[in-house]
Each structure stands twice: as structure tokens, then as C-alpha cells.
CSV table of C-alpha atoms (C1' of nucleotides) in Angstrom, one decimal:
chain,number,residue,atom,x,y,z
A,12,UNK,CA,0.0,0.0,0.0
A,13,UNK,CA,2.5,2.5,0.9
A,14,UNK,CA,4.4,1.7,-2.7
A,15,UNK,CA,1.6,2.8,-4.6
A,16,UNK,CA,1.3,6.0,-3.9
A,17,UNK,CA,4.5,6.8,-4.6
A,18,UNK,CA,4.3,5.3,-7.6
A,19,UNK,CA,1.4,7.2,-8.6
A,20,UNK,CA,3.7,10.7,-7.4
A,21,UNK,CA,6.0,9.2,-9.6
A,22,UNK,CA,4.1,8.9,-13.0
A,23,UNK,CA,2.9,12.3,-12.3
A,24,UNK,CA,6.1,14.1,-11.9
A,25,UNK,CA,7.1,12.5,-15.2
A,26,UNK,CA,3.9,13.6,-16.7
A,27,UNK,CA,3.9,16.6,-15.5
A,28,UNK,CA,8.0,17.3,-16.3
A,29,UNK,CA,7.0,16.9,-19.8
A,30,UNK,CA,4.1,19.1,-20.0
A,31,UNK,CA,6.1,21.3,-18.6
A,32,UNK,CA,9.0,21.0,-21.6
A,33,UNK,CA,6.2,21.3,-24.1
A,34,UNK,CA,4.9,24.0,-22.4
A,35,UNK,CA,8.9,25.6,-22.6
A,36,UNK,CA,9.1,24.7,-26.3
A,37,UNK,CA,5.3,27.2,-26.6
A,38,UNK,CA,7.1,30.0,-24.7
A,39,UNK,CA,10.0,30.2,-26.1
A,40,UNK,CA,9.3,33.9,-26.8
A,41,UNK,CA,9.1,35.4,-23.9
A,42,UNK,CA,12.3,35.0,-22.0
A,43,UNK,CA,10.7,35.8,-18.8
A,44,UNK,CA,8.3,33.0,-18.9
A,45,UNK,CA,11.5,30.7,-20.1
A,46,UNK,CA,12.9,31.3,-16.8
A,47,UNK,CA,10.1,30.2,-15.1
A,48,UNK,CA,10.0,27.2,-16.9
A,49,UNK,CA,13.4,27.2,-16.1
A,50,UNK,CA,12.5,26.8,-12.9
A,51,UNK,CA,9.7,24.9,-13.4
A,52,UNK,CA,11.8,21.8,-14.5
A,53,UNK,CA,14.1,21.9,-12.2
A,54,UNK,CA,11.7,21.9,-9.7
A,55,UNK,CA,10.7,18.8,-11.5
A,56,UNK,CA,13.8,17.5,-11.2
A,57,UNK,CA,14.2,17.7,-7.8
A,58,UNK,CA,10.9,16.0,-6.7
A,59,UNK,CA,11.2,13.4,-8.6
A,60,UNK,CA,14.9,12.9,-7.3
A,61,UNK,CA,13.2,13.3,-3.2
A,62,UNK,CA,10.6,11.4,-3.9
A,63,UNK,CA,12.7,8.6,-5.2
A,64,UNK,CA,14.9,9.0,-2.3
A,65,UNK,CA,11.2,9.2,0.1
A,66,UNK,CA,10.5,5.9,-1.8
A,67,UNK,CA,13.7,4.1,-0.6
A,68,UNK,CA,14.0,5.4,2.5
A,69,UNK,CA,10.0,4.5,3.2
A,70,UNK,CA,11.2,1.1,1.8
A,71,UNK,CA,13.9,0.6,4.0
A,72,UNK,CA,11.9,2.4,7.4
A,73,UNK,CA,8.9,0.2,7.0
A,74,UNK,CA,11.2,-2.6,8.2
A,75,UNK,CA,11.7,-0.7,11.8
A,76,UNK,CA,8.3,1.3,12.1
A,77,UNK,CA,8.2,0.7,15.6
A,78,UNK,CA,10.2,3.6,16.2
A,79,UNK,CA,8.0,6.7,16.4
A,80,UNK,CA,9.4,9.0,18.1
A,81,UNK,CA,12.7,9.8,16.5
A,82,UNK,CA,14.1,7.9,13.5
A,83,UNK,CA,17.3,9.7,13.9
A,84,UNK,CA,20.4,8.3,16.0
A,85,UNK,CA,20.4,9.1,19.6
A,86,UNK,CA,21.5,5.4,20.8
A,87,UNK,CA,20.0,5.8,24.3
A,88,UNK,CA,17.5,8.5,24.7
A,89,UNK,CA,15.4,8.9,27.2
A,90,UNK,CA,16.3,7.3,30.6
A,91,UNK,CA,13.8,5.2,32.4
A,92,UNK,CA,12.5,7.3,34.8
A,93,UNK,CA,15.1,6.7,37.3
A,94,UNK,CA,14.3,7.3,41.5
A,95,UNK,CA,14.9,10.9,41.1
A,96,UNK,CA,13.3,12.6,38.3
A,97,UNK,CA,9.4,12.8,38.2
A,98,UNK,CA,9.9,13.8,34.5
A,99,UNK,CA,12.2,14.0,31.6
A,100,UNK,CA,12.3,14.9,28.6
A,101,UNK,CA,14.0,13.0,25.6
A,102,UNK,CA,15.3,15.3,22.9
A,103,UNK,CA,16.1,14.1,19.6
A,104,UNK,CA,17.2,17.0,18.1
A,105,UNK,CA,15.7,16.8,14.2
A,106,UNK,CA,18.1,15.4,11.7
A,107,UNK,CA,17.3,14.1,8.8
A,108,UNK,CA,14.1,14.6,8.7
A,109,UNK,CA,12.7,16.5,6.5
A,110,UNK,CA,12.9,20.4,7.6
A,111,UNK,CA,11.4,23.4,5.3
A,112,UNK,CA,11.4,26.7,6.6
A,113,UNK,CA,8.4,29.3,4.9
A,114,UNK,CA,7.6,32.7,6.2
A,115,UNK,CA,3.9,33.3,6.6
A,116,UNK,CA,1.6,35.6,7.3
A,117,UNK,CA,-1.0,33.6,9.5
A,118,UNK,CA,-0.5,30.4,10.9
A,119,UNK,CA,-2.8,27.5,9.7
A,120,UNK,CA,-2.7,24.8,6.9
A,121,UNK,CA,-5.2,21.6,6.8
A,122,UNK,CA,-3.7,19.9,9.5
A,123,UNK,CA,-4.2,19.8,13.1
A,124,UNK,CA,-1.8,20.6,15.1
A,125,UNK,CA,-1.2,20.8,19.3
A,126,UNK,CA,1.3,22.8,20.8
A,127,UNK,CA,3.7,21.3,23.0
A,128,UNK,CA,6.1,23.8,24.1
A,129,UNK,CA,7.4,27.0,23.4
A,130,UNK,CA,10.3,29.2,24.2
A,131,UNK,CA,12.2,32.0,24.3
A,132,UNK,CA,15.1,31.9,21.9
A,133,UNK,CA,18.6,34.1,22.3
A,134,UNK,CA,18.2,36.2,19.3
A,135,UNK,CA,14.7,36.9,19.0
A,136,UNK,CA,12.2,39.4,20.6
A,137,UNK,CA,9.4,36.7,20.2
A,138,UNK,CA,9.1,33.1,21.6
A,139,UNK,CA,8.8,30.2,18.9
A,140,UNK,CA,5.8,27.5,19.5
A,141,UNK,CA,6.3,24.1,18.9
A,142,UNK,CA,3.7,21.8,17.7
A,143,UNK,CA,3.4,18.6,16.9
A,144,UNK,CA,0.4,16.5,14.7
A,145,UNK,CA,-2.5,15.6,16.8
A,146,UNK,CA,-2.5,12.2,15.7
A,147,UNK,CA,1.2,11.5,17.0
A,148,UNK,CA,0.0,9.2,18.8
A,149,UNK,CA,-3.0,7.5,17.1
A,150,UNK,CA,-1.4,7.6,14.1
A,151,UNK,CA,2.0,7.4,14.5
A,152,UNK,CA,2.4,11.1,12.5
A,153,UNK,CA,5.9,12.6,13.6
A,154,UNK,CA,5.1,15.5,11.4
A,155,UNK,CA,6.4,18.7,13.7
A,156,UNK,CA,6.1,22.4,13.0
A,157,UNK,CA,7.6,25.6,14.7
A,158,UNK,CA,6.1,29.1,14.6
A,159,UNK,CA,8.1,32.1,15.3
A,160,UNK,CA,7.4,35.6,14.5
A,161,UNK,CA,9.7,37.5,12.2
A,162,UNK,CA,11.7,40.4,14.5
A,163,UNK,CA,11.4,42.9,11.8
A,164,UNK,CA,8.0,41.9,10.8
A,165,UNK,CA,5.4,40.7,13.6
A,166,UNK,CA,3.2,40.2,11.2
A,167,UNK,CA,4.7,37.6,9.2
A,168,UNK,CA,5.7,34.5,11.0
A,169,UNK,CA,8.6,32.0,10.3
A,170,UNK,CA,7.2,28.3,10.3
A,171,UNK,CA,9.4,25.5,10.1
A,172,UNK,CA,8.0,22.2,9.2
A,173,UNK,CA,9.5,19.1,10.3
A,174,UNK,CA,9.0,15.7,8.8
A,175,UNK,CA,5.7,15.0,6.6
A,176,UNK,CA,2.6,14.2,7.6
A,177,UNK,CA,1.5,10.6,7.6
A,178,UNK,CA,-1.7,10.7,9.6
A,179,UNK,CA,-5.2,11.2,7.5
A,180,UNK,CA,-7.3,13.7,8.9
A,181,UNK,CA,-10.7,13.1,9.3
A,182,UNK,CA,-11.3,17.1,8.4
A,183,UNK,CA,-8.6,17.1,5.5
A,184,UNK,CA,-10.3,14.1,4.2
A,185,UNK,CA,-13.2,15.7,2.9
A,186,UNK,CA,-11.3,18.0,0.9
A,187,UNK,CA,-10.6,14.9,-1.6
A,188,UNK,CA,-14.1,15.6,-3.1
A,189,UNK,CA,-13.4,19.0,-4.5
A,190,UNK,CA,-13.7,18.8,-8.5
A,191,UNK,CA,-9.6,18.2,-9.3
A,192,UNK,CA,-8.2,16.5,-6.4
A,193,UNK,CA,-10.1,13.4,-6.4
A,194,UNK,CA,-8.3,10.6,-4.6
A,195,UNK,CA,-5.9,10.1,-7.0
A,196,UNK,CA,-4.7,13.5,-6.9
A,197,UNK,CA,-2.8,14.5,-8.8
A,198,UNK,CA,-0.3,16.8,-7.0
A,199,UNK,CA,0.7,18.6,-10.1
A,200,UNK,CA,-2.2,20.1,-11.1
A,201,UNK,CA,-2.1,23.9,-10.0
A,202,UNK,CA,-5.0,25.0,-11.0
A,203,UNK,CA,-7.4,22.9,-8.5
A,204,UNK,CA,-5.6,23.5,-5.8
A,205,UNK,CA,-5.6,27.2,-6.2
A,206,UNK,CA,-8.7,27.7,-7.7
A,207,UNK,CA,-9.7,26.5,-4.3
A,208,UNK,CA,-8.4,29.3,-2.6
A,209,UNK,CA,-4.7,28.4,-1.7
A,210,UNK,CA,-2.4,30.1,-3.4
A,211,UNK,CA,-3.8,32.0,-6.3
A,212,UNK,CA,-6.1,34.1,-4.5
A,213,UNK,CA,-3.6,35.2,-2.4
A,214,UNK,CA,-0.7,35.9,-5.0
A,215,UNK,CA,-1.1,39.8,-4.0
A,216,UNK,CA,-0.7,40.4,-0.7
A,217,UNK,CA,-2.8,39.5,1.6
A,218,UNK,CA,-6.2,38.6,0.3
A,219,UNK,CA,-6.6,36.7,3.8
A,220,UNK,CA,-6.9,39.8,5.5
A,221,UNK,CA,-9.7,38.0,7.7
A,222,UNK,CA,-6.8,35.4,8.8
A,223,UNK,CA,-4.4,38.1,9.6
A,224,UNK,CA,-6.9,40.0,11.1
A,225,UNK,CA,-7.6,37.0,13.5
A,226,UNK,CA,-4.4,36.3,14.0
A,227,UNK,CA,-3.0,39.4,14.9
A,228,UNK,CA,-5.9,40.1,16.9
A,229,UNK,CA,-6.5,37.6,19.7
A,230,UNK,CA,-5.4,34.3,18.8
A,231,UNK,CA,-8.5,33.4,17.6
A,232,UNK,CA,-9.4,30.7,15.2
A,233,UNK,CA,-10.6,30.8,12.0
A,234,UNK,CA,-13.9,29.6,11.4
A,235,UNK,CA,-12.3,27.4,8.8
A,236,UNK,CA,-12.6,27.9,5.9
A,237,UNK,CA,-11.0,30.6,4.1
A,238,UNK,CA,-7.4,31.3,4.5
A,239,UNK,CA,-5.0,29.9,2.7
A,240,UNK,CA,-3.3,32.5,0.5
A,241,UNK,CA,-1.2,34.1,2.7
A,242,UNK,CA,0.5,31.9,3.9
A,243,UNK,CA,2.4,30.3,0.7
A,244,UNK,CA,4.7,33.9,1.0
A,245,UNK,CA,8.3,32.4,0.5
A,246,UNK,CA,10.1,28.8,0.7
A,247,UNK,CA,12.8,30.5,2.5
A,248,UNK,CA,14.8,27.3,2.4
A,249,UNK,CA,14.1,24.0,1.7
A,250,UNK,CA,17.0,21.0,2.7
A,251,UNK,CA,16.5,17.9,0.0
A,252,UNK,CA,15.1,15.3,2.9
A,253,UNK,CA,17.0,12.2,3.0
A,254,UNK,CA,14.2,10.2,3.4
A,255,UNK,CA,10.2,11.6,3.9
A,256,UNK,CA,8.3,13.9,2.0
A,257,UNK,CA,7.8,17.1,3.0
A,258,UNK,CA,5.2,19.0,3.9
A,259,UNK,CA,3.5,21.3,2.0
A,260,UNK,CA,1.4,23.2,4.1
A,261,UNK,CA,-0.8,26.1,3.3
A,262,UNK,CA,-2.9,28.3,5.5
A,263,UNK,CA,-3.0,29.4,8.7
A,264,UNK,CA,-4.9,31.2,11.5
A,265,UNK,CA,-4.1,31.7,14.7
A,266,UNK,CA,-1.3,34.2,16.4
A,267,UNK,CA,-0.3,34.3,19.4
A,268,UNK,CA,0.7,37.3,21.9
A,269,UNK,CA,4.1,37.3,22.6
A,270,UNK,CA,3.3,34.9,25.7
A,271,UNK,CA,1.6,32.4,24.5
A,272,UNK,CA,-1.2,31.3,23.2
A,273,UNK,CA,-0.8,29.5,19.9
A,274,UNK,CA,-3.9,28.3,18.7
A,275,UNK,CA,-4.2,26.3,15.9
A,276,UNK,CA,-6.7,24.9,14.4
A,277,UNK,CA,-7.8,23.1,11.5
A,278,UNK,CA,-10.3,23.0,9.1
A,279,UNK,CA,-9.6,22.6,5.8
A,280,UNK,CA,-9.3,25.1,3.4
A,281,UNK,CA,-8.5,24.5,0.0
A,282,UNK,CA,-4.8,24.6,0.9
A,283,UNK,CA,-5.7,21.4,3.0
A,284,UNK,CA,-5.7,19.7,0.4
A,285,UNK,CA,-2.5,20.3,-1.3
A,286,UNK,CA,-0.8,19.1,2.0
A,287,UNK,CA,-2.9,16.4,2.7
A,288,UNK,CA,-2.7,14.3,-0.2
A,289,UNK,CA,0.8,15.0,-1.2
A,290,UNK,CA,2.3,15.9,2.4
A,291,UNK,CA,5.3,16.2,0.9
A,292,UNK,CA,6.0,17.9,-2.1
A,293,UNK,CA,7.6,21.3,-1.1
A,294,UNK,CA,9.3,21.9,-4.0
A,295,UNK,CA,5.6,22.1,-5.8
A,296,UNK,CA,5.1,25.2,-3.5
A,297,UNK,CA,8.3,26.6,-4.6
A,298,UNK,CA,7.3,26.2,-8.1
A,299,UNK,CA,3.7,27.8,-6.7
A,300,UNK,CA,5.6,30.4,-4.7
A,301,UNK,CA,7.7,31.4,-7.3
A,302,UNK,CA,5.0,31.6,-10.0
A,303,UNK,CA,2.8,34.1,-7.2
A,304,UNK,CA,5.9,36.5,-6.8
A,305,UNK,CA,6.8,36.6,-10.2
B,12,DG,C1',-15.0,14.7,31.7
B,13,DC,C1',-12.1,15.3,27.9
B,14,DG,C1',-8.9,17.5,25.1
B,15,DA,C1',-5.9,21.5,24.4
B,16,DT,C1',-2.8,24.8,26.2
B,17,DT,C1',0.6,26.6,29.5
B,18,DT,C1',4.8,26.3,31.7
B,19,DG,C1',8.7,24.7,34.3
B,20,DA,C1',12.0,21.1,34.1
B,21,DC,C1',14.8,17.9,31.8
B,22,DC,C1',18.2,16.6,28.5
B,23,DG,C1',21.1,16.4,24.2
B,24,DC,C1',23.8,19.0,21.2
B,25,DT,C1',27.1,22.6,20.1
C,27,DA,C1',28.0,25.9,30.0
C,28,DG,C1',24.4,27.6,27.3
C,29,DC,C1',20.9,27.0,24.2
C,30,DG,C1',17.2,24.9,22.0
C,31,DG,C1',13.8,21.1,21.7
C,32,DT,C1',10.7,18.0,24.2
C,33,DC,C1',8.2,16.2,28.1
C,34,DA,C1',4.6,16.1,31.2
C,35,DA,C1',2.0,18.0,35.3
C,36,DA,C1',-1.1,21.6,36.1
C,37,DT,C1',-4.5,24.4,34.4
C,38,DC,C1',-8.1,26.1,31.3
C,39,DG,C1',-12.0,25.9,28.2
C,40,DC,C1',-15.6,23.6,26.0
DNA sequence: GCGATTTGACCGCT
DNA sequence: AGCGGTCAAATCGC
């Protein structure tokens, strides 16, 4: 089961790598649009390269799934709770997992997400949160995330993903119905996922003024439905994973106050979608990213 | 009563 | 030794 899917990613990176050379061949003329294409390709190139890598690496993990919490190294984490300590806290600090950095201006994609810590960091006036998937536990998803607001800008926020989502949200999963992103999905297919609202709509600034609003405002959450543009601003840096997908999030809604209170929420947007059914194609959001600012 | 958030402590890495 | 990431008890809200 796992296998297919990644076939089916795989088929449609091809297909779409050579719409995308046709497509170069048609606009030839405009060396702007070249450039794109440009960029397009290699974008291509890329995710078919990390998925084939995701595809091994899943292949390989599947052997060991037992370990959840950190496939990374760390010989002897966590200590059984000897006499002393009521509590402790095993820290695997994130390695290869996937790890893709975006700014944002509101916090929110289709996933669920619970916070589990935050702090104050050296260098920066605000505190990052740290979430993790809801379904950690029930369904084994180690996807992470980390929100901190930008020092020069307190509007836009600095979310880091970590590792992909493997858990199937009950919310995201009615998003699979919308016209376009049937079950199969089709991940490369722009236009359903932004004519839902994700990133299209937001290409100019910041059509989700209503998820800003609420953000900056009180921490609120969204109602749930809308949102989504904002948020695809910038890949700010993307690190090839050695072994999952990434996660390609998209909107987001809730702030928090300097002190604390990350809300987050889900409901699925349009941008749920996107994530949900192919947690794990960033470079498709640079290709979306980079079409929006260009 | 349950689930999410807050917050201090723990612990690994640099 | 300090910093950053995670844990988990306590607290809050629905």
C-alpha cells in the first residue's frame, strides 16, 4: 500500500516534467516566462529525485516502524524514569528529517496541530511554538512544526515544518471531493488547488486579511474555511530530505501574543488539500511560490 | 470529563 | 555551559 502511492507521485512528476518541456518549447518567446519554466523543470527534477529518495528510505523504514518517536540516531534516549526525576524529557534534536522553513503571514494549513512547548530563543524578541500532529500518537504522524514571529515583521511568521505528515485527517479528508483532487490526486495540477483558494487568490498580498486580522488580533481561530493564500509567501529554504516527504502546508490562522497562546486549528481550506494528499512535495510550492511572486 | 494549552523542568547537542 | 527542543504535570476551556 505504501508503494503505490509513490508510484502514482511518480508517474505524475514525469507527466507533468514533460508538460512542462512542451509548455517551454510554446514559450519560447518570452524569456521571462523561459525562466520560469526554467525553474519549473528543475523543480521537477528535484521532486522526482526526493521522492525517489522518500520511496527508498520509506522502503527501508517500513522494516523498523516501531520507532515513532525519532528515527534519527540518539543510541540511548530517554532514561527510564530513574528514582529521582518525576519527569524527563527526551530530545532528539531533528536530523534528517525533513525540515522546510516558509515565512507566513498567519499560521494555519489543513492539518491539526497541538502545541507542545514554546520558548524563548537568544536572538529573538518573540518566543517560537512548537507543535506537533495531533495524531502523534494514534497515528504514529511525527510530522512537527515551529512558529516564530519574524523580528522585523510581527506580522509575518517564520514556520518551520518538520518531517511529513503521515496521519489522515478526518477534516482534511473531505477536501478529496473538491472537482480536481479526487483521490488520486494528482499533485501537479495547479489550477485545482488554487482555484480552491490556496495560493492563487492570495498571489497579492494579503487577500486573507480576515486570517491576519484574526491572528494578529486575539489568537483566535478561524472559522475554517477561508485562509490559505497568505501563507504560501516564500520557501525560504528548503533542505533535500534524506528520506520523507515534506510537507507542504498552506494556510494558517491563529497568532499568538508574545506569551503564548498559539492556537491552531484546523479546518480545511482549500490549501488542505495540497498538504494532505501530497504531504510532501515542497518543491511544488516553490514552483507555486515562485510563480505568485513573479 | 475530555482535550488542548501553559509552563517549568529535563536533556542532548554545540 | 548555554541554548534549543521536548516532556509532562497543572491548568483552562468547551
Amino acid at each position: 500500500m505504501s508503494m503505490a502511492p509513490y508510484e502514482q507521485v511518480m508517474d505524475d512528476l514525469a507527466k507533468g516534467q514533460q508538460f512542462a518541456t512542451q509548455l517551454q518549447g510554446l514559450l519560447r518567446d518570452s524569456p521571462k516566462a523561459g525562466h520560469i519554466m526554467d525553474q519549473i523543470l528543475h523543480t521537477f527534477s528535484r521532486a522526482i529525485h526526493a521522492a525517489k529518495a522518500a520511496a527508498a528510505a520509506a522502503a527501508s523504514a517500513s522494516a523498523s516502524e516501531s520507532e515513532v518517536t525519532d528515527g534519527a540516531s540518539s543510541g540511548g534516549k530517554r532514561k527510564p524514569a530513574a528514582g529521582g526525576g518525576p519527569r524527563k524529557a527526551c530530545r532528539t534534536r531533528t536530523q534528517d528529517s525533513s525540515v522546510v522553513t516558509k515565512s507566513m503571514r498567519s499560521l494555519e494549513d489543513g492539518q491539526t496541530w497541538r502545541k507542545y512547548g514554546q520558548k524563548e530563543i537568544q536572538n529573538s524578541k518573540h518566543s517560537k511554538a512548537y507543535f506537533r500532529c495531533t495524531h502523534k500518537y494514534d497515528q504514529q504522524c511525527m510530522a512537527r512544526r515551529q512558529a516564530q514571529r519574524c523580528d522585523d515583521d510581527p506580522d509575518t511568521f517564520r514556520v518551520t515544518y518538520i518531517g511529513a505528515h503521515t496521519c489522515r485527517d478526518p477534516a482534511a479528508a473531505v477536501a478529496p471531493h473538491a472537482p480536481g483532487t479526487a483521490a488520486g490526486c494528482h499533485l501537479i495540477s495547479f489550477a485545482p488547488a488554487a482555484a480552491h483558494g490556496t495560493t492563487t487568490s492570495t498571489t497579492t498580498t494579503n487577500s486573507n486579511l480576515v486570517g491576519e486580522d484574526a491572528a494578529t488580533g486575539s489568537g483566535l481561530l478561524l472559522p475554517g474555511l477561508k485562509l490559505e493564500g497568505g501563507d504560501l509567501e516564500e520557501v525560504l529554504s528548503s533542505r533535500t530530505p534524506g528520506s520523507s516527504a515534506l510537507y507542504g502546508g498552506a494556510a494558517a490562522a491563529a497568532a499568538w501574543p508574545d506569551q503564548g497562546d498559539v492556537t491552531s486549528t484546523l479546518q480545511y481550506g482549500g490549501a488542505g488539500a495540497f498538504g494532505v494528499l501530497f504531504d510532501g512535495y515542497p518543491y511544488l510550492e516553490d514552483i507555486l511560490s515562485y510563480d505568485l511572486d513573479h
